[in-house]
mmCIF file of C-alpha atoms in Angstrom:
data_model
loop_
_atom_site.group_PDB
_atom_site.id
_atom_site.type_symbol
_atom_site.label_atom_id
_atom_site.label_comp_id
_atom_site.label_asym_id
_atom_site.label_seq_id
_atom_site.Cartn_x
_atom_site.Cartn_y
_atom_site.Cartn_z
ATOM 1 C CA MET A 1 0.000 0.000 0.000
ATOM 2 C CA LYS A 2 1.405 3.367 -1.089
ATOM 3 C CA GLU A 3 0.208 5.266 2.003
ATOM 4 C CA GLU A 4 1.619 2.636 4.368
ATOM 5 C CA ASP A 5 5.035 2.904 2.694
ATOM 6 C CA GLU A 6 4.879 6.655 3.140
ATOM 7 C CA ILE A 7 4.201 6.313 6.893
ATOM 8 C CA LEU A 8 7.021 3.781 7.189
ATOM 9 C CA ARG A 9 9.373 6.145 5.365
ATOM 10 C CA LYS A 10 8.482 9.143 7.532
ATOM 11 C CA CYS A 11 8.105 7.524 10.967
ATOM 12 C CA GLY A 12 9.382 3.932 10.816
ATOM 13 C CA THR A 13 8.269 1.273 13.283
ATOM 14 C CA GLY A 14 10.671 2.147 16.086
ATOM 15 C CA ASN A 15 9.402 2.133 19.656
ATOM 16 C CA PRO A 16 9.646 5.609 21.191
ATOM 17 C CA PHE A 17 8.419 4.378 24.601
ATOM 18 C CA THR A 18 10.710 3.204 27.362
ATOM 19 C CA VAL A 19 10.219 1.602 30.779
ATOM 20 C CA PRO A 20 12.017 2.009 34.119
ATOM 21 C CA ASP A 21 15.165 -0.145 34.475
ATOM 22 C CA GLY A 22 14.428 -3.784 35.255
ATOM 23 C CA TYR A 23 10.689 -3.267 34.940
ATOM 24 C CA PHE A 24 9.954 -6.524 33.124
ATOM 25 C CA ASP A 25 12.297 -8.504 35.399
ATOM 26 C CA HIS A 26 10.365 -7.418 38.483
ATOM 27 C CA PHE A 27 6.936 -7.503 36.940
ATOM 28 C CA LYS A 28 6.613 -11.298 37.024
ATOM 29 C CA GLU A 29 7.469 -11.593 40.723
ATOM 30 C CA ASN A 30 5.203 -8.679 41.611
ATOM 31 C CA ILE A 31 2.202 -10.041 39.778
ATOM 32 C CA ILE A 32 2.614 -13.590 41.120
ATOM 33 C CA GLU A 33 2.676 -12.151 44.659
ATOM 34 C CA GLN A 34 -0.485 -10.167 43.944
ATOM 35 C CA LEU A 35 -2.512 -13.078 42.593
ATOM 36 C CA PRO A 36 -5.554 -13.690 44.790
ATOM 37 C CA GLU A 37 -5.921 -17.150 46.340
ATOM 38 C CA LYS A 38 -8.513 -19.245 44.627
ATOM 39 C CA VAL A 39 -11.480 -19.976 46.828
ATOM 40 C CA ASP A 40 -13.365 -23.179 46.100
ATOM 41 C CA GLN A 41 -16.928 -22.331 45.318
ATOM 42 C CA PRO A 42 -19.245 -24.266 47.673
ATOM 43 C CA THR A 43 -21.370 -26.566 45.587
ATOM 44 C CA VAL A 44 -25.037 -26.456 46.469
ATOM 45 C CA LYS A 45 -26.568 -29.910 46.395
ATOM 46 C CA HIS A 46 -30.187 -29.951 45.332
ATOM 47 C CA HIS A 47 -32.337 -32.782 46.686
ATOM 48 C CA ILE A 48 -34.278 -34.194 43.748
ATOM 49 C CA THR A 49 -37.675 -35.530 44.789
ATOM 50 C CA ARG A 50 -39.525 -38.245 42.908
ATOM 51 C CA TRP A 51 -42.224 -35.742 41.964
ATOM 52 C CA SER A 52 -39.716 -33.306 40.450
ATOM 53 C CA ARG A 53 -38.279 -36.189 38.423
ATOM 54 C CA VAL A 54 -41.701 -37.331 37.203
ATOM 55 C CA LYS A 55 -43.127 -33.807 36.748
ATOM 56 C CA PRO A 56 -41.893 -33.168 33.190
ATOM 57 C CA TRP A 57 -43.171 -36.570 32.028
ATOM 58 C CA PHE A 58 -46.473 -35.922 33.748
ATOM 59 C CA TYR A 59 -46.869 -32.552 32.053
ATOM 60 C CA MET A 60 -45.882 -33.978 28.704
ATOM 61 C CA THR A 61 -48.437 -36.806 29.012
ATOM 62 C CA ALA A 62 -51.095 -34.286 30.030
ATOM 63 C CA VAL A 63 -50.344 -32.154 26.966
ATOM 64 C CA PHE A 64 -50.549 -35.160 24.628
ATOM 65 C CA ALA A 65 -53.770 -36.383 26.268
ATOM 66 C CA GLY A 66 -55.251 -32.902 25.883
ATOM 67 C CA MET A 67 -54.234 -32.785 22.228
ATOM 68 C CA LEU A 68 -55.718 -36.227 21.548
ATOM 69 C CA LEU A 69 -58.954 -35.252 23.257
ATOM 70 C CA GLY A 70 -59.128 -32.035 21.276
ATOM 71 C CA VAL A 71 -58.556 -33.840 17.979
ATOM 72 C CA ARG A 72 -61.174 -36.419 18.834
ATOM 73 C CA LEU A 73 -63.690 -33.751 19.802
ATOM 74 C CA MET A 74 -63.067 -31.895 16.579
ATOM 75 C CA LEU A 75 -63.486 -35.069 14.522
ATOM 76 C CA ASN A 76 -66.759 -35.813 16.318
ATOM 77 C CA LEU A 77 -68.074 -32.340 15.700
ATOM 78 C CA THR A 78 -67.197 -32.514 12.012
ATOM 79 C CA SER A 79 -68.796 -35.925 11.518
ATOM 80 C CA GLY A 80 -71.877 -34.771 13.512
ATOM 81 C CA SER A 81 -72.412 -31.768 11.311
ATOM 82 C CA GLU A 82 -71.875 -33.925 8.229
ATOM 83 C CA SER A 83 -74.612 -36.397 9.344
ATOM 84 C CA SER A 84 -77.092 -33.577 10.053
ATOM 85 C CA GLU A 85 -76.373 -32.199 6.584
ATOM 86 C CA THR A 86 -77.167 -35.573 5.019
ATOM 87 C CA SER A 87 -80.331 -35.975 7.080
ATOM 88 C CA LYS A 88 -81.600 -32.548 5.927
ATOM 89 C CA HIS A 89 -80.821 -33.554 2.391
ATOM 90 C CA ALA A 90 -82.713 -36.811 2.864
ATOM 91 C CA GLU A 91 -85.805 -35.008 4.226
ATOM 92 C CA THR A 92 -86.000 -32.695 1.231
ATOM 93 C CA GLU A 93 -85.714 -35.667 -1.065
ATOM 94 C CA ILE A 94 -88.525 -37.549 0.621
ATOM 95 C CA VAL A 95 -91.008 -34.669 0.323
ATOM 96 C CA THR A 96 -91.325 -34.408 -3.475
ATOM 97 C CA ASP A 97 -93.735 -32.141 -5.406
ATOM 98 C CA ARG A 98 -95.864 -35.071 -6.548
ATOM 99 C CA TYR A 99 -96.204 -36.191 -2.936
ATOM 100 C CA VAL A 100 -97.313 -32.714 -1.876
ATOM 101 C CA GLU A 101 -99.876 -32.578 -4.697
ATOM 102 C CA THR A 102 -101.284 -35.982 -3.733
ATOM 103 C CA MET A 103 -101.525 -34.948 -0.129
ATOM 104 C CA ILE A 104 -103.383 -31.744 -1.092
ATOM 105 C CA ASP A 105 -105.791 -33.781 -3.236
ATOM 106 C CA HIS A 106 -106.424 -36.190 -0.387
ATOM 107 C CA SER A 107 -107.036 -33.408 2.086
ATOM 108 C CA MET A 108 -109.721 -31.973 -0.274
ATOM 109 C CA MET A 109 -108.205 -28.516 -0.089
ATOM 110 C CA ASP A 110 -108.929 -25.924 -2.782
ATOM 111 C CA ASP A 111 -106.542 -23.097 -3.661
ATOM 112 C CA TYR A 112 -108.346 -20.581 -1.487
ATOM 113 C CA SER A 113 -108.254 -22.741 1.681
ATOM 114 C CA LEU A 114 -104.614 -23.603 0.955
ATOM 115 C CA TYR A 115 -103.816 -19.869 0.692
ATOM 116 C CA GLU A 116 -105.744 -19.257 3.884
ATOM 117 C CA CYS A 117 -103.888 -22.043 5.657
ATOM 118 C CA LEU A 118 -100.513 -20.725 4.533
ATOM 119 C CA THR A 119 -101.221 -17.112 5.596
ATOM 120 C CA GLU A 120 -102.426 -18.293 8.995
ATOM 121 C CA ALA A 121 -99.342 -20.368 9.397
ATOM 122 C CA GLU A 122 -97.169 -17.291 8.844
ATOM 123 C CA MET B 1 17.041 -20.620 34.451
ATOM 124 C CA THR B 2 13.542 -20.027 33.040
ATOM 125 C CA PRO B 3 12.196 -23.098 31.209
ATOM 126 C CA SER B 4 11.399 -22.540 27.523
ATOM 127 C CA TYR B 5 7.762 -21.826 26.869
ATOM 128 C CA ASN B 6 5.643 -24.675 25.551
ATOM 129 C CA GLU B 7 1.954 -23.820 25.282
ATOM 130 C CA LYS B 8 0.726 -27.452 25.344
ATOM 131 C CA GLU B 9 2.716 -28.163 28.482
ATOM 132 C CA VAL B 10 1.512 -24.950 30.112
ATOM 133 C CA LEU B 11 -2.105 -25.821 29.316
ATOM 134 C CA LEU B 12 -1.645 -29.245 30.908
ATOM 135 C CA LEU B 13 -0.101 -27.704 34.031
ATOM 136 C CA LEU B 14 -3.015 -25.276 34.247
ATOM 137 C CA GLN B 15 -5.469 -28.141 34.647
ATOM 138 C CA HIS B 16 -4.024 -29.242 38.006
ATOM 139 C CA GLU B 17 -4.476 -27.100 41.053
ATOM 140 C CA ASP B 18 -0.980 -27.694 42.452
ATOM 141 C CA THR B 19 0.800 -26.731 39.208
ATOM 142 C CA GLN B 20 -1.554 -23.938 38.149
ATOM 143 C CA LYS B 21 0.477 -21.119 39.671
ATOM 144 C CA GLU B 22 3.708 -22.370 38.096
ATOM 145 C CA ALA B 23 1.978 -22.509 34.702
ATOM 146 C CA PHE B 24 0.606 -19.023 35.179
ATOM 147 C CA SER B 25 4.014 -17.583 36.042
ATOM 148 C CA ARG B 26 5.292 -19.020 32.738
ATOM 149 C CA ILE B 27 2.400 -17.317 30.939
ATOM 150 C CA VAL B 28 3.246 -13.997 32.619
ATOM 151 C CA ALA B 29 6.902 -14.350 31.631
ATOM 152 C CA GLN B 30 5.952 -15.173 28.054
ATOM 153 C CA TYR B 31 3.309 -12.549 27.368
ATOM 154 C CA SER B 32 3.859 -9.627 29.763
ATOM 155 C CA GLU B 33 6.203 -7.704 27.479
ATOM 156 C CA GLN B 34 4.178 -7.910 24.257
ATOM 157 C CA LEU B 35 0.949 -7.132 26.112
ATOM 158 C CA TYR B 36 2.618 -4.205 27.874
ATOM 159 C CA TRP B 37 3.669 -2.561 24.600
ATOM 160 C CA GLN B 38 0.239 -3.008 23.136
ATOM 161 C CA ILE B 39 -1.385 -1.421 26.206
ATOM 162 C CA ARG B 40 1.241 1.318 26.371
ATOM 163 C CA ARG B 41 0.611 2.354 22.758
ATOM 164 C CA MET B 42 -3.040 2.781 23.659
ATOM 165 C CA VAL B 43 -2.784 4.640 26.983
ATOM 166 C CA LEU B 44 0.656 6.259 26.438
ATOM 167 C CA SER B 45 1.614 6.651 30.114
ATOM 168 C CA HIS B 46 3.800 4.001 31.782
ATOM 169 C CA GLU B 47 1.890 4.135 35.085
ATOM 170 C CA ASP B 48 -1.455 3.526 33.391
ATOM 171 C CA ALA B 49 -0.007 0.763 31.220
ATOM 172 C CA ASN B 50 1.479 -0.919 34.299
ATOM 173 C CA ASP B 51 -1.872 -0.796 36.142
ATOM 174 C CA LEU B 52 -3.742 -2.168 33.142
ATOM 175 C CA LEU B 53 -1.215 -4.956 32.597
ATOM 176 C CA GLN B 54 -1.592 -6.011 36.230
ATOM 177 C CA ASN B 55 -5.389 -5.933 35.921
ATOM 178 C CA THR B 56 -5.147 -8.021 32.766
ATOM 179 C CA PHE B 57 -3.161 -10.781 34.463
ATOM 180 C CA ILE B 58 -5.275 -10.731 37.619
ATOM 181 C CA LYS B 59 -8.427 -11.078 35.499
ATOM 182 C CA ALA B 60 -6.810 -13.865 33.513
ATOM 183 C CA TRP B 61 -5.855 -15.668 36.740
ATOM 184 C CA THR B 62 -9.314 -15.406 38.283
ATOM 185 C CA ASN B 63 -10.929 -16.666 35.070
ATOM 186 C CA ILE B 64 -8.308 -19.221 34.059
ATOM 187 C CA ASP B 65 -10.668 -22.122 34.856
ATOM 188 C CA TYR B 66 -13.046 -20.831 32.169
ATOM 189 C CA PHE B 67 -10.343 -20.844 29.490
ATOM 190 C CA ARG B 68 -11.214 -23.831 27.300
ATOM 191 C CA ALA B 69 -8.302 -23.660 24.828
ATOM 192 C CA GLU B 70 -10.719 -23.128 21.923
ATOM 193 C CA SER B 71 -8.598 -20.125 20.989
ATOM 194 C CA LYS B 72 -4.909 -19.439 21.548
ATOM 195 C CA LEU B 73 -3.896 -18.328 25.029
ATOM 196 C CA SER B 74 -2.306 -15.199 23.527
ATOM 197 C CA THR B 75 -5.595 -14.323 21.770
ATOM 198 C CA TRP B 76 -7.483 -14.681 25.046
ATOM 199 C CA LEU B 77 -4.963 -12.471 26.881
ATOM 200 C CA TYR B 78 -5.024 -9.835 24.133
ATOM 201 C CA ARG B 79 -8.803 -9.787 24.327
ATOM 202 C CA ILE B 80 -8.698 -9.148 28.086
ATOM 203 C CA ALA B 81 -5.969 -6.500 27.729
ATOM 204 C CA LEU B 82 -7.719 -4.616 24.941
ATOM 205 C CA ASN B 83 -11.024 -4.670 26.810
ATOM 206 C CA GLU B 84 -9.210 -3.257 29.843
ATOM 207 C CA CYS B 85 -7.797 -0.499 27.624
ATOM 208 C CA LEU B 86 -11.192 0.366 26.168
ATOM 209 C CA THR B 87 -12.787 0.532 29.631
ATOM 210 C CA PHE B 88 -9.935 2.714 30.891
ATOM 211 C CA LEU B 89 -10.057 5.090 27.918
ATOM 212 C CA ASN B 90 -13.838 5.436 28.161
ATOM 213 C CA LYS B 91 -13.567 6.265 31.871
ATOM 214 C CA GLN B 92 -10.736 8.706 31.176
ATOM 215 C CA ARG B 93 -12.779 10.444 28.496
ATOM 216 C CA ALA B 94 -15.786 10.681 30.780
ATOM 217 C CA THR B 95 -13.884 12.159 33.733
ATOM 218 C CA SER B 96 -11.264 14.425 32.149
ATOM 219 C CA LEU B 97 -11.861 17.809 30.584
ATOM 220 C CA VAL B 98 -10.432 17.005 27.183
ATOM 221 C CA SER B 99 -11.016 19.446 24.316
ATOM 222 C CA ILE B 100 -13.690 18.188 21.917
ATOM 223 C CA ASP B 101 -12.015 19.768 18.881
ATOM 224 C CA GLU B 102 -8.513 18.489 19.587
ATOM 225 C CA PRO B 103 -8.694 15.442 21.860
ATOM 226 C CA GLU B 104 -5.112 14.497 20.971
ATOM 227 C CA ALA B 105 -3.588 17.832 22.062
ATOM 228 C CA ASP B 106 -3.773 17.063 25.799
ATOM 229 C CA ALA B 107 -2.400 13.542 25.435
ATOM 230 C CA VAL B 108 0.470 14.681 23.240
ATOM 231 C CA SER B 109 1.532 17.425 25.674
ATOM 232 C CA THR B 110 1.578 14.788 28.450
ATOM 233 C CA LEU B 111 3.602 12.507 26.190
ATOM 234 C CA GLU B 112 6.211 15.198 25.488
ATOM 235 C CA GLY B 113 6.775 15.677 29.209
ATOM 236 C CA ASP B 114 6.921 11.919 29.903
ATOM 237 C CA PRO B 115 10.383 10.745 31.031
ATOM 238 C CA TYR B 116 9.652 7.347 29.482
ATOM 239 C CA PHE B 117 9.090 8.718 25.997
ATOM 240 C CA SER B 118 12.098 9.261 23.813
ATOM 241 C CA GLY B 119 10.527 9.772 20.389
ATOM 242 C CA ASP B 120 11.667 12.349 17.829
ATOM 243 C CA GLU B 121 9.427 14.879 16.091
ATOM 244 C CA ALA B 122 8.195 12.358 13.507
ATOM 245 C CA GLN B 123 7.213 9.883 16.195
ATOM 246 C CA VAL B 124 5.382 12.571 18.171
ATOM 247 C CA LEU B 125 3.483 13.412 14.994
ATOM 248 C CA LEU B 126 2.677 9.748 14.436
ATOM 249 C CA GLN B 127 1.304 9.504 17.993
ATOM 250 C CA LYS B 128 -0.716 12.662 17.367
ATOM 251 C CA ALA B 129 -2.103 11.168 14.156
ATOM 252 C CA LEU B 130 -2.933 7.905 15.955
ATOM 253 C CA LEU B 131 -4.869 9.805 18.604
ATOM 254 C CA THR B 132 -7.232 11.146 15.949
ATOM 255 C CA LEU B 133 -8.399 7.586 15.181
ATOM 256 C CA PRO B 134 -11.292 5.860 16.948
ATOM 257 C CA GLU B 135 -9.946 3.570 19.691
ATOM 258 C CA LYS B 136 -10.695 0.247 18.004
ATOM 259 C CA GLN B 137 -9.197 1.440 14.743
ATOM 260 C CA ARG B 138 -6.106 2.553 16.639
ATOM 261 C CA MET B 139 -5.834 -0.916 18.185
ATOM 262 C CA VAL B 140 -6.098 -2.548 14.761
ATOM 263 C CA PHE B 141 -3.459 -0.207 13.349
ATOM 264 C CA ASN B 142 -1.057 -0.807 16.261
ATOM 265 C CA LEU B 143 -1.403 -4.592 16.072
ATOM 266 C CA LYS B 144 -0.819 -4.658 12.320
ATOM 267 C CA TYR B 145 1.727 -1.882 11.889
ATOM 268 C CA PHE B 146 3.949 -2.402 14.931
ATOM 269 C CA GLN B 147 3.325 -6.022 15.828
ATOM 270 C CA GLU B 148 2.588 -7.412 12.344
ATOM 271 C CA MET B 149 -0.185 -9.543 13.763
ATOM 272 C CA LYS B 150 -2.057 -11.650 11.206
ATOM 273 C CA TYR B 151 -5.587 -10.554 10.343
ATOM 274 C CA GLU B 152 -6.859 -14.053 11.252
ATOM 275 C CA ASP B 153 -5.442 -13.727 14.786
ATOM 276 C CA MET B 154 -6.811 -10.200 15.063
ATOM 277 C CA SER B 155 -10.199 -11.531 13.994
ATOM 278 C CA ASP B 156 -10.159 -13.880 17.013
ATOM 279 C CA VAL B 157 -9.167 -11.036 19.340
ATOM 280 C CA PHE B 158 -11.820 -8.579 18.143
ATOM 281 C CA GLY B 159 -14.504 -11.038 17.075
ATOM 282 C CA THR B 160 -14.665 -9.155 13.753
ATOM 283 C CA SER B 161 -14.331 -10.498 10.206
ATOM 284 C CA VAL B 162 -10.988 -10.369 8.418
ATOM 285 C CA GLY B 163 -12.534 -8.186 5.699
ATOM 286 C CA ALA B 164 -13.742 -5.619 8.223
ATOM 287 C CA LEU B 165 -10.295 -5.533 9.864
ATOM 288 C CA LYS B 166 -8.567 -5.029 6.515
ATOM 289 C CA ALA B 167 -10.937 -2.164 5.730
ATOM 290 C CA SER B 168 -10.361 -0.661 9.184
ATOM 291 C CA TYR B 169 -6.558 -0.814 8.753
ATOM 292 C CA HIS B 170 -6.797 0.655 5.260
ATOM 293 C CA HIS B 171 -8.870 3.606 6.548
ATOM 294 C CA ALA B 172 -6.489 4.129 9.456
ATOM 295 C CA VAL B 173 -3.475 4.210 7.130
ATOM 296 C CA LYS B 174 -5.196 6.727 4.835
ATOM 297 C CA LYS B 175 -6.115 9.016 7.743
ATOM 298 C CA ILE B 176 -2.619 8.881 9.249
ATOM 299 C CA GLU B 177 -0.930 9.498 5.919
ATOM 300 C CA SER B 178 -3.167 12.475 5.247
ATOM 301 C CA PHE B 179 -2.495 13.854 8.769
ATOM 302 C CA LEU B 180 1.261 13.486 8.283
ATOM 303 C CA LYS B 181 1.110 15.080 4.817
ATOM 304 C CA ASP B 182 -0.588 18.155 6.305
ATOM 305 C CA SER B 183 1.863 18.334 9.225
ATOM 306 C CA PHE B 184 5.215 17.801 7.497
#
């Protein structure tokens, strides 16, 4: 790099800093003396009860049971609504126009009394 | 006579409580000088550099059990030292009444009166130029320019990508060169 060469030419890489005499020789001894003693951290023993061991499995089973129940309920609801749909369909198929006409004939109803009957029903 | 430094051996000694201190004293002997110069280039004063170097080794000692040898020991120590420097410089900036326009002016005047600084005019100018850089960029420049540290090793120290470090160094060089051009 051109700029780097220029800095090297002008300033070099010399170290302009100095230290007191014997600084590095004494540093090691000084720092080793200063090191704090290591204190063993007391380990806290937790008593594990049977319930705390079983708890996660219990919760997991409960979640799965809940999910199964939910799925089953949903399936039931869907099939229930499907069957009611089919039954409605069946009812409309049973009551055909010809059947209605026959029934009217048998009941000896004329158009006026039929109209009257229908308006009363409303 | 000091035994020659062997990182694998030192790491093994560190694992046992009765040899841990011996291993640590070998680490101090091996790395104190290079860490000192790196810290000194950041904080400039010998007293501050000495305090920060001591803090670095005390922190390393208290956390040595957490060192898992996933990175090099030197990388881990550099990381601690540079974090110490950043914390110190942030505190210094917050407490001192340094000029906003020329933050380097105060530091350079202190440097010129420092009995442990023997630089010529060009080196004073270089220090002045370095002080205009953001702290992390200054660290990157110092590690590359003076210590010729590899970008890959620097990437472990800073937790930054090699590309970002190269860009940071490139910008630092451009800024310093431009500062020197205006000053000479």
